[in-house]
Amino acid sequence: MAEGLPAIWGDGLGRSAIRALQTLLVLALVAVVIWAVTRVPLVVTPVLLALILASAIGPLVRWLDRRHWPRALAVLTSFVAILAVFSGVIVGVVFLIRSQSKGLVRQADVGIDRLHQLLNGGPFPVSDAQIESFRDAAQKFILSTTFGSEALTGIRVAGEITVGAILMAVILFFFLKDGAKIRAFLFSFLPAGQREKAFVAADHGAIVLGGYVRGTALIALTDALIIGLALAIMGVPLALPLALFVFIGGFIPIVGATAAGTLAVVVALVFNGPVPALVVLLVLIGANQLEHHVLQPLLMGKVLRIHGLVILLALAAGTTLAGLVGALLAVPLTAVGWSIVKTWTGRDDPPAESAEPAEPPEDTANTEVSAKPQ
């Protein structure tokens, strides 16, 4: 019998019941935290995205810092560089679409007629009556109040995205500039005996997160270059925007790049016909195989130490909880969480990092040391 417990709780079944109750309480706490986090996505999402970007850009800041750049100038240079890349790509794509808009309208008319003939005479013929019913249903939806409310929702979402992007940029700047101070301040609330382990776990998590983002970006860039080159060779319009869409889709594991590539196949079918679409489809399959059998093991093998089933489940859970944003954040957060758990329990080897080990900047080193147990 366990000392201090009534007999009903002291046997094996009683101890199991106590442990089950403890587990339920922990799960309830996790559920409450997840519920609270999903209630304020306009705050939580920019913070998480800024944390991910800061982990990816951090090595550049440290590289400049080790070459005796002033800390503020190193942060500002890295910050402006990442903003310039994103802004340049978006502006370039917008101008490209606008410059090709008139020609695309003419090509779209021809492509729709060709697709109509293909549907009528394909292996699974679709009659004109069925096509007409689909078109009528689409027109009714567009003219309905549902579509109007969806459009208003879309305007509201666009406003939230703009505000979130500005907030993320501000948070990213402060993470790059004062990340060590912020971390030391937060860890100062932990018990003295746990602070050193928390610093080690945070370092390992940052290495995993930064490596994941950089590896995923390289894989997504490779997919985008391969599919974009195929689209350009086949003369498919909007090759650059479609390649950019493939690059963005590459940040959603397993399904993202494939879904984006499918859109490229559809565009090739409408504007160029079945043969170019088949070629683009074959290139998409080849790029997918290259990613899963060569690039993923080469670039992510030492960073993302998670089974594919766990990735799939994390992706499904993230999508269910937070939609597209959840799909983007689920896998990196799962990888970081698992790395922290292993480090905290003493079962993790320090993750390999291609860059030099991270060192705290001179102006924040004393802050970190003072926060650790003496």
mmCIF file of C-alpha atoms in Angstrom, residues 2-368:
data_model
loop_
_atom_site.group_PDB
_atom_site.id
_atom_site.type_symbol
_atom_site.label_atom_id
_atom_site.label_comp_id
_atom_site.label_asym_id
_atom_site.label_seq_id
_atom_site.Cartn_x
_atom_site.Cartn_y
_atom_site.Cartn_z
ATOM 1 C CA ALA A 2 1.295 3.474 -0.904
ATOM 2 C CA GLU A 3 2.034 5.517 2.239
ATOM 3 C CA GLY A 4 -0.574 8.169 3.027
ATOM 4 C CA LEU A 5 -3.197 6.830 0.589
ATOM 5 C CA PRO A 6 -6.435 5.017 1.422
ATOM 6 C CA ALA A 7 -6.437 1.332 0.607
ATOM 7 C CA ILE A 8 -8.669 1.834 -2.433
ATOM 8 C CA TRP A 9 -6.003 4.059 -4.039
ATOM 9 C CA GLY A 10 -2.976 2.159 -2.826
ATOM 10 C CA ASP A 11 -3.253 -0.994 -4.912
ATOM 11 C CA GLY A 12 -2.261 -1.359 -8.578
ATOM 12 C CA LEU A 13 -5.672 -0.329 -9.942
ATOM 13 C CA GLY A 14 -5.789 2.728 -7.677
ATOM 14 C CA ARG A 15 -2.348 3.902 -8.772
ATOM 15 C CA SER A 16 -3.377 3.409 -12.417
ATOM 16 C CA ALA A 17 -6.503 5.496 -11.792
ATOM 17 C CA ILE A 18 -4.409 8.289 -10.262
ATOM 18 C CA ARG A 19 -2.062 8.260 -13.252
ATOM 19 C CA ALA A 20 -5.033 8.272 -15.662
ATOM 20 C CA LEU A 21 -6.494 11.278 -13.806
ATOM 21 C CA GLN A 22 -3.157 13.072 -14.055
ATOM 22 C CA THR A 23 -3.040 12.348 -17.779
ATOM 23 C CA LEU A 24 -6.571 13.677 -18.275
ATOM 24 C CA LEU A 25 -5.676 16.872 -16.416
ATOM 25 C CA VAL A 26 -2.612 17.382 -18.612
ATOM 26 C CA LEU A 27 -4.680 16.776 -21.756
ATOM 27 C CA ALA A 28 -7.308 19.224 -20.502
ATOM 28 C CA LEU A 29 -4.615 21.844 -19.952
ATOM 29 C CA VAL A 30 -3.239 21.252 -23.476
ATOM 30 C CA ALA A 31 -6.755 21.529 -24.928
ATOM 31 C CA VAL A 32 -7.357 24.828 -23.110
ATOM 32 C CA VAL A 33 -4.028 26.218 -24.336
ATOM 33 C CA ILE A 34 -4.772 25.182 -27.942
ATOM 34 C CA TRP A 35 -8.263 26.684 -27.699
ATOM 35 C CA ALA A 36 -6.878 29.965 -26.349
ATOM 36 C CA VAL A 37 -4.180 30.126 -29.022
ATOM 37 C CA THR A 38 -6.646 29.533 -31.868
ATOM 38 C CA ARG A 39 -8.855 32.390 -30.561
ATOM 39 C CA VAL A 40 -6.193 35.039 -31.320
ATOM 40 C CA PRO A 41 -4.666 33.974 -34.652
ATOM 41 C CA LEU A 42 -3.871 37.584 -35.594
ATOM 42 C CA VAL A 43 -1.374 37.648 -32.721
ATOM 43 C CA VAL A 44 -0.159 34.055 -32.530
ATOM 44 C CA THR A 45 0.413 33.494 -36.262
ATOM 45 C CA PRO A 46 2.723 36.524 -36.794
ATOM 46 C CA VAL A 47 4.700 35.560 -33.677
ATOM 47 C CA LEU A 48 5.208 31.969 -34.880
ATOM 48 C CA LEU A 49 6.069 33.026 -38.440
ATOM 49 C CA ALA A 50 8.519 35.629 -37.125
ATOM 50 C CA LEU A 51 10.099 32.993 -34.869
ATOM 51 C CA ILE A 52 10.525 30.635 -37.830
ATOM 52 C CA LEU A 53 12.040 33.341 -40.034
ATOM 53 C CA ALA A 54 14.317 34.510 -37.219
ATOM 54 C CA SER A 55 15.625 30.956 -36.780
ATOM 55 C CA ALA A 56 16.326 30.736 -40.517
ATOM 56 C CA ILE A 57 17.960 34.180 -40.785
ATOM 57 C CA GLY A 58 19.814 33.963 -37.473
ATOM 58 C CA PRO A 59 22.980 32.386 -38.966
ATOM 59 C CA LEU A 60 23.322 35.343 -41.378
ATOM 60 C CA VAL A 61 23.106 37.804 -38.487
ATOM 61 C CA ARG A 62 25.703 35.842 -36.505
ATOM 62 C CA TRP A 63 27.953 35.597 -39.585
ATOM 63 C CA LEU A 64 27.905 39.377 -40.010
ATOM 64 C CA ASP A 65 28.339 39.834 -36.266
ATOM 65 C CA ARG A 66 31.473 37.657 -36.233
ATOM 66 C CA ARG A 67 32.916 39.836 -38.981
ATOM 67 C CA HIS A 68 32.723 42.800 -36.643
ATOM 68 C CA TRP A 69 29.626 44.377 -38.108
ATOM 69 C CA PRO A 70 27.758 46.499 -35.565
ATOM 70 C CA ARG A 71 24.925 44.419 -34.162
ATOM 71 C CA ALA A 72 22.246 46.884 -35.224
ATOM 72 C CA LEU A 73 23.636 47.083 -38.778
ATOM 73 C CA ALA A 74 23.836 43.275 -39.089
ATOM 74 C CA VAL A 75 20.209 42.924 -37.977
ATOM 75 C CA LEU A 76 19.024 45.738 -40.233
ATOM 76 C CA THR A 77 20.869 44.326 -43.257
ATOM 77 C CA SER A 78 19.415 40.841 -42.782
ATOM 78 C CA PHE A 79 15.954 42.266 -42.136
ATOM 79 C CA VAL A 80 15.980 44.499 -45.225
ATOM 80 C CA ALA A 81 17.362 41.661 -47.366
ATOM 81 C CA ILE A 82 14.532 39.259 -46.516
ATOM 82 C CA LEU A 83 11.885 41.973 -47.001
ATOM 83 C CA ALA A 84 13.432 42.986 -50.333
ATOM 84 C CA VAL A 85 13.318 39.392 -51.600
ATOM 85 C CA PHE A 86 9.653 38.922 -50.674
ATOM 86 C CA SER A 87 8.582 42.336 -51.961
ATOM 87 C CA GLY A 88 10.540 41.982 -55.200
ATOM 88 C CA VAL A 89 9.022 38.606 -55.998
ATOM 89 C CA ILE A 90 5.451 39.777 -55.289
ATOM 90 C CA VAL A 91 5.816 43.005 -57.300
ATOM 91 C CA GLY A 92 7.448 41.152 -60.203
ATOM 92 C CA VAL A 93 4.679 38.565 -60.367
ATOM 93 C CA VAL A 94 1.949 41.246 -60.240
ATOM 94 C CA PHE A 95 3.514 43.242 -63.082
ATOM 95 C CA LEU A 96 4.040 40.075 -65.124
ATOM 96 C CA ILE A 97 0.387 39.084 -64.795
ATOM 97 C CA ARG A 98 -0.795 42.578 -65.681
ATOM 98 C CA SER A 99 1.435 42.726 -68.760
ATOM 99 C CA GLN A 100 0.087 39.397 -70.051
ATOM 100 C CA SER A 101 -3.561 39.883 -69.068
ATOM 101 C CA LYS A 102 -4.938 40.807 -72.533
ATOM 102 C CA GLY A 103 -3.160 37.972 -74.305
ATOM 103 C CA LEU A 104 -4.236 35.547 -71.603
ATOM 104 C CA VAL A 105 -7.898 36.434 -72.103
ATOM 105 C CA ARG A 106 -7.657 35.647 -75.815
ATOM 106 C CA GLN A 107 -5.753 32.432 -75.165
ATOM 107 C CA ALA A 108 -8.233 31.425 -72.483
ATOM 108 C CA ASP A 109 -11.130 31.587 -74.945
ATOM 109 C CA VAL A 110 -9.309 29.267 -77.329
ATOM 110 C CA GLY A 111 -8.234 27.010 -74.491
ATOM 111 C CA ILE A 112 -11.756 26.715 -73.112
ATOM 112 C CA ASP A 113 -13.047 25.715 -76.553
ATOM 113 C CA ARG A 114 -10.286 23.118 -76.822
ATOM 114 C CA LEU A 115 -11.094 21.807 -73.340
ATOM 115 C CA HIS A 116 -14.772 21.668 -74.307
ATOM 116 C CA GLN A 117 -13.960 19.505 -77.316
ATOM 117 C CA LEU A 118 -11.688 17.323 -75.211
ATOM 118 C CA LEU A 119 -14.448 16.766 -72.646
ATOM 119 C CA ASN A 120 -16.963 15.894 -75.382
ATOM 120 C CA GLY A 121 -14.679 13.423 -77.152
ATOM 121 C CA GLY A 122 -12.552 12.077 -74.316
ATOM 122 C CA PRO A 123 -12.552 8.551 -72.882
ATOM 123 C CA PHE A 124 -15.239 9.677 -70.397
ATOM 124 C CA PRO A 125 -17.418 12.016 -72.477
ATOM 125 C CA VAL A 126 -19.169 14.919 -70.785
ATOM 126 C CA SER A 127 -22.243 16.133 -72.650
ATOM 127 C CA ASP A 128 -23.046 19.755 -73.430
ATOM 128 C CA ALA A 129 -26.056 19.524 -71.128
ATOM 129 C CA GLN A 130 -23.849 18.538 -68.189
ATOM 130 C CA ILE A 131 -21.374 21.322 -68.963
ATOM 131 C CA GLU A 132 -24.246 23.803 -69.211
ATOM 132 C CA SER A 133 -25.622 22.675 -65.845
ATOM 133 C CA PHE A 134 -22.210 23.167 -64.243
ATOM 134 C CA ARG A 135 -21.986 26.669 -65.721
ATOM 135 C CA ASP A 136 -25.509 27.569 -64.567
ATOM 136 C CA ALA A 137 -24.719 26.372 -61.055
ATOM 137 C CA ALA A 138 -21.571 28.516 -61.023
ATOM 138 C CA GLN A 139 -23.498 31.577 -62.227
ATOM 139 C CA LYS A 140 -26.169 31.089 -59.577
ATOM 140 C CA PHE A 141 -23.519 30.844 -56.892
ATOM 141 C CA ILE A 142 -21.798 34.027 -58.096
ATOM 142 C CA LEU A 143 -25.098 35.939 -58.127
ATOM 143 C CA SER A 144 -26.244 34.543 -54.774
ATOM 144 C CA THR A 145 -25.969 36.226 -51.393
ATOM 145 C CA THR A 146 -23.629 33.437 -50.307
ATOM 146 C CA PHE A 147 -21.037 34.556 -52.827
ATOM 147 C CA GLY A 148 -21.459 38.156 -51.684
ATOM 148 C CA SER A 149 -20.899 37.218 -48.072
ATOM 149 C CA GLU A 150 -17.893 35.127 -49.096
ATOM 150 C CA ALA A 151 -16.498 38.135 -50.978
ATOM 151 C CA LEU A 152 -16.918 40.333 -47.882
ATOM 152 C CA THR A 153 -15.222 37.633 -45.833
ATOM 153 C CA GLY A 154 -12.390 37.596 -48.357
ATOM 154 C CA ILE A 155 -11.964 41.369 -48.010
ATOM 155 C CA ARG A 156 -11.841 41.026 -44.233
ATOM 156 C CA VAL A 157 -9.296 38.213 -44.482
ATOM 157 C CA ALA A 158 -7.156 40.310 -46.852
ATOM 158 C CA GLY A 159 -7.164 43.111 -44.284
ATOM 159 C CA GLU A 160 -6.163 40.705 -41.524
ATOM 160 C CA ILE A 161 -3.354 39.308 -43.678
ATOM 161 C CA THR A 162 -2.029 42.835 -44.282
ATOM 162 C CA VAL A 163 -2.113 43.699 -40.577
ATOM 163 C CA GLY A 164 -0.554 40.327 -39.709
ATOM 164 C CA ALA A 165 2.260 40.839 -42.239
ATOM 165 C CA ILE A 166 3.113 44.255 -40.783
ATOM 166 C CA LEU A 167 2.997 42.856 -37.247
ATOM 167 C CA MET A 168 5.176 39.910 -38.269
ATOM 168 C CA ALA A 169 7.787 42.251 -39.785
ATOM 169 C CA VAL A 170 7.968 44.273 -36.565
ATOM 170 C CA ILE A 171 8.200 41.151 -34.385
ATOM 171 C CA LEU A 172 10.856 39.650 -36.683
ATOM 172 C CA PHE A 173 13.017 42.751 -36.322
ATOM 173 C CA PHE A 174 12.900 42.594 -32.523
ATOM 174 C CA PHE A 175 13.510 38.837 -32.501
ATOM 175 C CA LEU A 176 16.652 39.373 -34.575
ATOM 176 C CA LYS A 177 17.789 42.356 -32.517
ATOM 177 C CA ASP A 178 16.886 41.298 -28.959
ATOM 178 C CA GLY A 179 16.219 37.563 -29.234
ATOM 179 C CA ALA A 180 18.764 36.605 -26.573
ATOM 180 C CA LYS A 181 17.407 39.178 -24.130
ATOM 181 C CA ILE A 182 13.820 38.058 -24.716
ATOM 182 C CA ARG A 183 14.759 34.414 -24.195
ATOM 183 C CA ALA A 184 16.714 35.183 -21.030
ATOM 184 C CA PHE A 185 13.800 37.201 -19.642
ATOM 185 C CA LEU A 186 11.286 34.405 -20.289
ATOM 186 C CA PHE A 187 13.531 31.701 -18.855
ATOM 187 C CA SER A 188 14.141 33.771 -15.702
ATOM 188 C CA PHE A 189 10.641 32.721 -14.545
ATOM 189 C CA LEU A 190 11.686 29.041 -14.504
ATOM 190 C CA PRO A 191 13.072 27.375 -11.375
ATOM 191 C CA ALA A 192 16.813 27.936 -11.095
ATOM 192 C CA GLY A 193 17.560 24.242 -11.565
ATOM 193 C CA GLN A 194 15.729 24.110 -14.901
ATOM 194 C CA ARG A 195 17.115 27.221 -16.624
ATOM 195 C CA GLU A 196 20.284 25.690 -18.034
ATOM 196 C CA LYS A 197 18.350 22.787 -19.518
ATOM 197 C CA ALA A 198 15.860 25.273 -20.989
ATOM 198 C CA PHE A 199 18.672 27.183 -22.706
ATOM 199 C CA VAL A 200 20.049 23.957 -24.187
ATOM 200 C CA ALA A 201 16.600 22.864 -25.367
ATOM 201 C CA ALA A 202 15.976 26.294 -26.914
ATOM 202 C CA ASP A 203 19.323 26.167 -28.742
ATOM 203 C CA HIS A 204 18.556 22.711 -30.138
ATOM 204 C CA GLY A 205 15.046 23.779 -31.108
ATOM 205 C CA ALA A 206 16.367 26.850 -32.924
ATOM 206 C CA ILE A 207 18.878 24.701 -34.838
ATOM 207 C CA VAL A 208 16.149 22.245 -35.857
ATOM 208 C CA LEU A 209 13.750 25.025 -36.845
ATOM 209 C CA GLY A 210 16.325 26.974 -38.832
ATOM 210 C CA GLY A 211 17.581 23.835 -40.565
ATOM 211 C CA TYR A 212 14.042 22.781 -41.418
ATOM 212 C CA VAL A 213 13.178 26.158 -42.966
ATOM 213 C CA ARG A 214 16.395 26.394 -44.989
ATOM 214 C CA GLY A 215 16.155 22.772 -46.158
ATOM 215 C CA THR A 216 12.493 23.134 -47.100
ATOM 216 C CA ALA A 217 13.251 26.364 -48.974
ATOM 217 C CA LEU A 218 16.001 24.646 -51.003
ATOM 218 C CA ILE A 219 13.728 21.711 -51.842
ATOM 219 C CA ALA A 220 10.842 24.005 -52.783
ATOM 220 C CA LEU A 221 13.180 26.142 -54.905
ATOM 221 C CA THR A 222 14.433 23.048 -56.734
ATOM 222 C CA ASP A 223 10.865 21.909 -57.473
ATOM 223 C CA ALA A 224 9.910 25.401 -58.636
ATOM 224 C CA LEU A 225 12.932 25.661 -60.941
ATOM 225 C CA ILE A 226 12.295 22.243 -62.514
ATOM 226 C CA ILE A 227 8.574 22.792 -63.089
ATOM 227 C CA GLY A 228 9.023 26.447 -64.078
ATOM 228 C CA LEU A 229 11.655 25.490 -66.641
ATOM 229 C CA ALA A 230 9.362 22.828 -68.072
ATOM 230 C CA LEU A 231 6.502 25.332 -68.303
ATOM 231 C CA ALA A 232 8.749 27.879 -70.037
ATOM 232 C CA ILE A 233 10.037 25.318 -72.547
ATOM 233 C CA MET A 234 6.497 24.196 -73.367
ATOM 234 C CA GLY A 235 5.411 27.810 -73.813
ATOM 235 C CA VAL A 236 2.821 27.710 -71.011
ATOM 236 C CA PRO A 237 1.756 31.248 -70.005
ATOM 237 C CA LEU A 238 2.380 32.532 -66.487
ATOM 238 C CA ALA A 239 5.299 30.138 -66.034
ATOM 239 C CA LEU A 240 6.919 32.364 -63.392
ATOM 240 C CA PRO A 241 3.791 32.855 -61.218
ATOM 241 C CA LEU A 242 3.058 29.119 -61.433
ATOM 242 C CA ALA A 243 6.642 28.322 -60.427
ATOM 243 C CA LEU A 244 6.274 30.721 -57.490
ATOM 244 C CA PHE A 245 3.066 28.937 -56.508
ATOM 245 C CA VAL A 246 4.945 25.616 -56.577
ATOM 246 C CA PHE A 247 7.656 27.154 -54.377
ATOM 247 C CA ILE A 248 5.095 28.334 -51.809
ATOM 248 C CA GLY A 249 3.322 24.969 -51.916
ATOM 249 C CA GLY A 250 6.619 23.253 -51.153
ATOM 250 C CA PHE A 251 6.387 24.527 -47.557
ATOM 251 C CA ILE A 252 3.369 22.259 -46.987
ATOM 252 C CA PRO A 253 4.898 18.763 -46.692
ATOM 253 C CA ILE A 254 3.711 15.791 -48.748
ATOM 254 C CA VAL A 255 0.821 17.492 -50.580
ATOM 255 C CA GLY A 256 1.754 21.153 -51.107
ATOM 256 C CA ALA A 257 4.068 20.995 -54.121
ATOM 257 C CA THR A 258 1.937 18.291 -55.756
ATOM 258 C CA ALA A 259 -1.235 20.378 -55.443
ATOM 259 C CA ALA A 260 0.515 23.458 -56.819
ATOM 260 C CA GLY A 261 1.986 21.416 -59.661
ATOM 261 C CA THR A 262 -1.477 20.094 -60.479
ATOM 262 C CA LEU A 263 -2.591 23.684 -61.088
ATOM 263 C CA ALA A 264 0.306 24.063 -63.539
ATOM 264 C CA VAL A 265 -0.885 20.932 -65.372
ATOM 265 C CA VAL A 266 -4.426 22.345 -65.599
ATOM 266 C CA VAL A 267 -3.149 25.669 -66.968
ATOM 267 C CA ALA A 268 -1.033 23.817 -69.533
ATOM 268 C CA LEU A 269 -4.091 21.773 -70.545
ATOM 269 C CA VAL A 270 -6.292 24.847 -71.008
ATOM 270 C CA PHE A 271 -3.785 27.062 -72.800
ATOM 271 C CA ASN A 272 -1.532 24.572 -74.637
ATOM 272 C CA GLY A 273 -3.458 21.337 -75.041
ATOM 273 C CA PRO A 274 -3.180 17.743 -73.781
ATOM 274 C CA VAL A 275 0.338 16.930 -75.016
ATOM 275 C CA PRO A 276 2.112 19.810 -73.221
ATOM 276 C CA ALA A 277 -0.046 19.097 -70.167
ATOM 277 C CA LEU A 278 1.102 15.457 -70.216
ATOM 278 C CA VAL A 279 4.739 16.584 -70.443
ATOM 279 C CA VAL A 280 4.283 18.919 -67.470
ATOM 280 C CA LEU A 281 2.605 16.072 -65.558
ATOM 281 C CA LEU A 282 5.574 13.773 -66.193
ATOM 282 C CA VAL A 283 7.987 16.501 -65.075
ATOM 283 C CA LEU A 284 5.892 16.998 -61.939
ATOM 284 C CA ILE A 285 6.061 13.279 -61.126
ATOM 285 C CA GLY A 286 9.827 13.263 -61.726
ATOM 286 C CA ALA A 287 10.350 16.307 -59.478
ATOM 287 C CA ASN A 288 8.233 14.665 -56.794
ATOM 288 C CA GLN A 289 10.342 11.511 -56.892
ATOM 289 C CA LEU A 290 13.565 13.546 -56.801
ATOM 290 C CA GLU A 291 12.295 15.404 -53.754
ATOM 291 C CA HIS A 292 11.264 12.339 -51.752
ATOM 292 C CA HIS A 293 14.157 10.003 -52.624
ATOM 293 C CA VAL A 294 17.128 12.393 -52.962
ATOM 294 C CA LEU A 295 16.536 15.905 -51.648
ATOM 295 C CA GLN A 296 14.587 15.081 -48.494
ATOM 296 C CA PRO A 297 17.126 12.533 -47.148
ATOM 297 C CA LEU A 298 20.077 14.706 -48.207
ATOM 298 C CA LEU A 299 18.901 18.066 -46.860
ATOM 299 C CA MET A 300 16.518 17.099 -44.074
ATOM 300 C CA GLY A 301 17.727 13.723 -42.821
ATOM 301 C CA LYS A 302 19.782 15.140 -39.937
ATOM 302 C CA VAL A 303 17.231 17.801 -39.017
ATOM 303 C CA LEU A 304 13.732 16.347 -39.353
ATOM 304 C CA ARG A 305 14.036 13.161 -37.287
ATOM 305 C CA ILE A 306 10.328 12.382 -37.432
ATOM 306 C CA HIS A 307 8.558 9.435 -39.031
ATOM 307 C CA GLY A 308 6.464 10.148 -42.103
ATOM 308 C CA LEU A 309 3.294 9.015 -40.328
ATOM 309 C CA VAL A 310 3.856 11.598 -37.586
ATOM 310 C CA ILE A 311 4.322 14.281 -40.256
ATOM 311 C CA LEU A 312 1.062 13.257 -41.913
ATOM 312 C CA LEU A 313 -0.851 13.287 -38.620
ATOM 313 C CA ALA A 314 0.647 16.657 -37.622
ATOM 314 C CA LEU A 315 -0.296 18.053 -41.027
ATOM 315 C CA ALA A 316 -3.876 16.812 -40.669
ATOM 316 C CA ALA A 317 -4.192 18.176 -37.125
ATOM 317 C CA GLY A 318 -2.716 21.556 -38.067
ATOM 318 C CA THR A 319 -5.012 21.893 -41.076
ATOM 319 C CA THR A 320 -8.058 21.003 -38.956
ATOM 320 C CA LEU A 321 -7.176 23.497 -36.221
ATOM 321 C CA ALA A 322 -5.951 26.464 -38.275
ATOM 322 C CA GLY A 323 -6.486 25.799 -41.981
ATOM 323 C CA LEU A 324 -3.691 26.770 -44.371
ATOM 324 C CA VAL A 325 -1.656 28.479 -41.655
ATOM 325 C CA GLY A 326 -1.887 25.346 -39.537
ATOM 326 C CA ALA A 327 -0.673 23.246 -42.476
ATOM 327 C CA LEU A 328 2.340 25.536 -42.859
ATOM 328 C CA LEU A 329 3.251 25.555 -39.165
ATOM 329 C CA ALA A 330 2.320 22.037 -38.043
ATOM 330 C CA VAL A 331 5.436 20.149 -39.139
ATOM 331 C CA PRO A 332 8.130 22.645 -38.033
ATOM 332 C CA LEU A 333 6.448 23.102 -34.654
ATOM 333 C CA THR A 334 6.156 19.334 -34.230
ATOM 334 C CA ALA A 335 9.844 18.912 -35.087
ATOM 335 C CA VAL A 336 10.867 21.595 -32.607
ATOM 336 C CA GLY A 337 8.575 20.208 -29.917
ATOM 337 C CA TRP A 338 9.980 16.708 -30.316
ATOM 338 C CA SER A 339 13.552 18.053 -30.227
ATOM 339 C CA ILE A 340 12.804 19.946 -26.993
ATOM 340 C CA VAL A 341 11.197 16.869 -25.410
ATOM 341 C CA LYS A 342 14.204 14.703 -26.266
ATOM 342 C CA THR A 343 16.639 17.320 -25.001
ATOM 343 C CA TRP A 344 14.673 17.823 -21.780
ATOM 344 C CA THR A 345 14.604 14.086 -21.087
ATOM 345 C CA GLY A 346 18.298 13.650 -21.919
ATOM 346 C CA ARG A 347 17.732 11.365 -24.938
ATOM 347 C CA ASP A 348 18.804 13.734 -27.704
ATOM 348 C CA ASP A 349 22.179 14.180 -29.358
ATOM 349 C CA PRO A 350 22.900 17.802 -30.259
ATOM 350 C CA PRO A 351 21.475 18.350 -33.763
ATOM 351 C CA ALA A 352 24.019 18.910 -36.483
ATOM 352 C CA GLU A 353 24.140 22.416 -37.927
ATOM 353 C CA SER A 354 25.834 23.356 -41.142
ATOM 354 C CA ALA A 355 26.782 26.794 -39.850
ATOM 355 C CA GLU A 356 29.121 27.560 -36.969
ATOM 356 C CA PRO A 357 27.643 27.105 -33.492
ATOM 357 C CA ALA A 358 25.442 29.939 -32.366
ATOM 358 C CA GLU A 359 26.986 32.331 -29.895
ATOM 359 C CA PRO A 360 25.154 35.034 -27.954
ATOM 360 C CA PRO A 361 25.997 38.552 -29.108
ATOM 361 C CA GLU A 362 28.310 40.534 -26.896
ATOM 362 C CA ASP A 363 25.619 42.942 -25.738
ATOM 363 C CA THR A 364 23.357 40.127 -24.521
ATOM 364 C CA ALA A 365 25.819 37.487 -23.323
ATOM 365 C CA ASN A 366 25.843 38.820 -19.778
ATOM 366 C CA THR A 367 22.045 38.812 -19.704
ATOM 367 C CA GLU A 368 21.913 35.136 -20.629
#
